[in-house]
Amino acid sequence: MAEQQQPAPDRKAAVPGGDPPSSWCDAFCNPARACRACLGEFKQDPSLMSLFGESEENARWAEKFGTSPCFSTDSNAILYLRGAFALFFLGHLPPHMAKWMDEGYYFIYLTHWTWLLQQFYFTLSFIVTYQARQRLQNQVKYTVTPGPCRLPVLVRITWVLMHLCLPSSLLVMFLYWTLVNPIWDMTSTPDYFGYIVHGANFVICLLDLLLSRNLFRLRYTWITITYSITYTLWSWIHYAAKVGTYEPCDDADDPGDGLYPREECPIYGSLDWHNAGAALIMSAIIVICVVPICHVPIFCCQHTRQQVDLKLQNV
């Protein structure tokens, strides 16, 4: 083994979909190129970073996590930006938990599961970005075996969380504004935190992706599918164990309203295991259809960012 510097960037090899865009229109809007990139996601390509396997491109992790197409390579702006994102999430966590803890019922909701995962993601993302900036700025020399390599453990965990938090926060936003509190027929007006955990958190996750060179891979859709199945199983356990909700779902002044006692209240009315058939159908639609679809617009946004980045390199 020999002492080698980190390999020089080769962005063309790292971006599926063909040659660099020939024009700005080609970079921003080329459905054929986007389709090729989508199909390429499910092929074995050693030129792309691999989350769990080995790849030559994995040696460039510092470039992906520590640079941005919006700033110069020498700029620490992406580090400061991620620090601001981490502070935003961590700063909102204590007051949000204080308001909605409700004797521990805080932890039964998918919204709060995803919100807590985002705390971990942005904290680790800041740490990994700091390590990447140190590696790039100091031109650290390190021992590397020629050929494919694995990602460092902390980088791998951060990348897993990114693949989980982005589509999950989009899923939560979509389900809340269509099933829980339909935007066309709202049953209640969300407070400040309601907008934060049902929309703003996804926007920040998307900005984090678009302002960096992180990769969002369609082949890892199974991570969010596993997460969705896990929550579906939890919702059934919640029903079977009669955990209930903090606020009663029946009307104390109307015993014949047909609703349930507090210990039998479902987490979400649209996922009510008192009607197992309807709950299974809803779960299947979400896991099989909605979750995979949530990944597509995120991937398309990332693909456009990559094409614009390539175009900027050739201006």
mmCIF file of C-alpha atoms in Angstrom, residues 71-203:
data_model
loop_
_atom_site.group_PDB
_atom_site.id
_atom_site.type_symbol
_atom_site.label_atom_id
_atom_site.label_comp_id
_atom_site.label_asym_id
_atom_site.label_seq_id
_atom_site.Cartn_x
_atom_site.Cartn_y
_atom_site.Cartn_z
ATOM 1 C CA PHE A 71 -19.943 27.658 -3.667
ATOM 2 C CA SER A 72 -16.258 27.410 -4.501
ATOM 3 C CA THR A 73 -14.377 24.289 -3.470
ATOM 4 C CA ASP A 74 -12.400 26.318 -0.915
ATOM 5 C CA SER A 75 -15.530 27.732 0.727
ATOM 6 C CA ASN A 76 -16.809 26.502 4.087
ATOM 7 C CA ALA A 77 -20.306 27.739 3.240
ATOM 8 C CA ILE A 78 -21.783 24.221 3.027
ATOM 9 C CA LEU A 79 -20.444 23.515 6.540
ATOM 10 C CA TYR A 80 -21.983 26.692 7.946
ATOM 11 C CA LEU A 81 -25.242 25.956 6.135
ATOM 12 C CA ARG A 82 -25.490 22.480 7.610
ATOM 13 C CA GLY A 83 -24.605 23.875 11.000
ATOM 14 C CA ALA A 84 -27.521 26.300 10.653
ATOM 15 C CA PHE A 85 -29.841 23.455 9.639
ATOM 16 C CA ALA A 86 -28.730 21.385 12.650
ATOM 17 C CA LEU A 87 -29.285 24.307 15.012
ATOM 18 C CA PHE A 88 -32.730 24.913 13.532
ATOM 19 C CA PHE A 89 -33.835 21.328 14.176
ATOM 20 C CA LEU A 90 -32.169 20.957 17.554
ATOM 21 C CA GLY A 91 -33.457 24.358 18.663
ATOM 22 C CA HIS A 92 -37.045 23.448 17.818
ATOM 23 C CA LEU A 93 -36.931 20.003 19.430
ATOM 24 C CA PRO A 94 -37.183 20.914 23.164
ATOM 25 C CA PRO A 95 -40.177 23.283 22.845
ATOM 26 C CA HIS A 96 -41.911 20.904 20.439
ATOM 27 C CA MET A 97 -41.490 17.961 22.824
ATOM 28 C CA ALA A 98 -42.507 20.097 25.811
ATOM 29 C CA LYS A 99 -45.738 21.046 24.081
ATOM 30 C CA TRP A 100 -46.679 17.634 22.680
ATOM 31 C CA MET A 101 -45.084 15.113 25.075
ATOM 32 C CA ASP A 102 -48.507 14.257 26.546
ATOM 33 C CA GLU A 103 -47.263 11.701 29.083
ATOM 34 C CA GLY A 104 -45.191 9.884 26.446
ATOM 35 C CA TYR A 105 -47.845 9.718 23.729
ATOM 36 C CA TYR A 106 -45.507 11.961 21.717
ATOM 37 C CA PHE A 107 -43.720 8.840 20.506
ATOM 38 C CA ILE A 108 -46.707 7.068 18.923
ATOM 39 C CA TYR A 109 -46.892 9.320 15.845
ATOM 40 C CA LEU A 110 -45.162 8.839 12.480
ATOM 41 C CA THR A 111 -44.685 12.607 12.287
ATOM 42 C CA HIS A 112 -42.635 12.591 15.478
ATOM 43 C CA TRP A 113 -40.657 9.489 14.499
ATOM 44 C CA THR A 114 -39.557 11.258 11.338
ATOM 45 C CA TRP A 115 -38.926 14.547 13.163
ATOM 46 C CA LEU A 116 -36.603 12.786 15.639
ATOM 47 C CA LEU A 117 -34.738 11.008 12.834
ATOM 48 C CA GLN A 118 -34.096 14.392 11.233
ATOM 49 C CA GLN A 119 -32.435 15.573 14.449
ATOM 50 C CA PHE A 120 -29.939 12.717 14.147
ATOM 51 C CA TYR A 121 -29.449 13.250 10.415
ATOM 52 C CA PHE A 122 -28.627 16.958 10.545
ATOM 53 C CA THR A 123 -26.360 16.519 13.569
ATOM 54 C CA LEU A 124 -24.381 13.734 11.860
ATOM 55 C CA SER A 125 -24.463 15.587 8.542
ATOM 56 C CA PHE A 126 -22.747 18.562 10.164
ATOM 57 C CA ILE A 127 -20.099 16.307 11.739
ATOM 58 C CA VAL A 128 -19.432 14.438 8.471
ATOM 59 C CA THR A 129 -19.282 17.706 6.527
ATOM 60 C CA TYR A 130 -16.746 19.032 9.020
ATOM 61 C CA GLN A 131 -14.625 15.901 8.538
ATOM 62 C CA ALA A 132 -14.949 16.259 4.762
ATOM 63 C CA ARG A 133 -13.887 19.920 4.842
ATOM 64 C CA GLN A 134 -10.876 19.041 6.999
ATOM 65 C CA ARG A 135 -9.927 16.324 4.541
ATOM 66 C CA LEU A 136 -10.256 18.592 1.521
ATOM 67 C CA GLN A 137 -8.761 21.784 2.945
ATOM 68 C CA ASN A 138 -5.762 20.178 4.597
ATOM 69 C CA GLN A 139 -5.232 17.814 1.632
ATOM 70 C CA VAL A 140 -4.863 14.978 4.104
ATOM 71 C CA LYS A 141 -2.774 12.089 2.858
ATOM 72 C CA TYR A 142 -4.028 8.673 3.763
ATOM 73 C CA THR A 143 -3.335 5.044 3.051
ATOM 74 C CA VAL A 144 -5.601 3.682 0.370
ATOM 75 C CA THR A 145 -5.724 0.361 -1.379
ATOM 76 C CA PRO A 146 -6.085 0.810 -5.148
ATOM 77 C CA GLY A 147 -9.517 -0.232 -6.325
ATOM 78 C CA PRO A 148 -12.960 -0.327 -4.694
ATOM 79 C CA CYS A 149 -13.369 0.608 -1.033
ATOM 80 C CA ARG A 150 -16.155 0.972 1.531
ATOM 81 C CA LEU A 151 -17.486 4.192 2.987
ATOM 82 C CA PRO A 152 -16.470 5.136 6.552
ATOM 83 C CA VAL A 153 -19.065 3.992 9.083
ATOM 84 C CA LEU A 154 -20.196 7.497 10.103
ATOM 85 C CA VAL A 155 -20.579 8.525 6.464
ATOM 86 C CA ARG A 156 -22.613 5.378 5.800
ATOM 87 C CA ILE A 157 -24.955 6.045 8.739
ATOM 88 C CA THR A 158 -25.443 9.647 7.630
ATOM 89 C CA TRP A 159 -26.212 8.590 4.072
ATOM 90 C CA VAL A 160 -28.742 6.001 5.297
ATOM 91 C CA LEU A 161 -30.474 8.683 7.366
ATOM 92 C CA MET A 162 -30.564 11.017 4.365
ATOM 93 C CA HIS A 163 -32.266 8.313 2.260
ATOM 94 C CA LEU A 164 -34.751 7.850 5.101
ATOM 95 C CA CYS A 165 -35.465 11.442 6.167
ATOM 96 C CA LEU A 166 -36.044 12.982 2.732
ATOM 97 C CA PRO A 167 -38.796 10.679 1.414
ATOM 98 C CA SER A 168 -40.247 10.108 4.900
ATOM 99 C CA SER A 169 -40.717 13.824 5.525
ATOM 100 C CA LEU A 170 -42.325 14.147 2.079
ATOM 101 C CA LEU A 171 -44.558 11.173 2.921
ATOM 102 C CA VAL A 172 -45.580 12.712 6.257
ATOM 103 C CA MET A 173 -46.341 16.024 4.572
ATOM 104 C CA PHE A 174 -48.407 14.343 1.857
ATOM 105 C CA LEU A 175 -50.396 12.137 4.252
ATOM 106 C CA TYR A 176 -51.064 14.967 6.695
ATOM 107 C CA TRP A 177 -52.380 17.398 4.077
ATOM 108 C CA THR A 178 -54.452 14.735 2.283
ATOM 109 C CA LEU A 179 -55.675 12.271 4.956
ATOM 110 C CA VAL A 180 -55.203 13.670 8.453
ATOM 111 C CA ASN A 181 -56.039 17.332 7.820
ATOM 112 C CA PRO A 182 -56.976 17.693 4.122
ATOM 113 C CA ILE A 183 -55.880 21.054 2.801
ATOM 114 C CA TRP A 184 -59.150 21.406 0.861
ATOM 115 C CA ASP A 185 -61.282 20.696 3.962
ATOM 116 C CA MET A 186 -59.151 21.391 7.033
ATOM 117 C CA THR A 187 -60.570 20.203 10.339
ATOM 118 C CA SER A 188 -58.134 22.384 12.281
ATOM 119 C CA THR A 189 -55.635 25.162 11.658
ATOM 120 C CA PRO A 190 -52.070 24.027 12.437
ATOM 121 C CA ASP A 191 -49.984 26.129 14.786
ATOM 122 C CA TYR A 192 -46.398 27.157 14.092
ATOM 123 C CA PHE A 193 -44.993 23.724 14.944
ATOM 124 C CA GLY A 194 -47.658 22.082 12.789
ATOM 125 C CA TYR A 195 -46.218 23.763 9.700
ATOM 126 C CA ILE A 196 -42.650 22.979 10.794
ATOM 127 C CA VAL A 197 -43.161 19.206 11.132
ATOM 128 C CA HIS A 198 -45.576 18.855 8.200
ATOM 129 C CA GLY A 199 -43.790 20.807 5.494
ATOM 130 C CA ALA A 200 -40.908 23.071 6.463
ATOM 131 C CA ASN A 201 -38.800 20.105 7.594
ATOM 132 C CA PHE A 202 -39.089 18.531 4.131
ATOM 133 C CA VAL A 203 -38.192 21.814 2.410
#
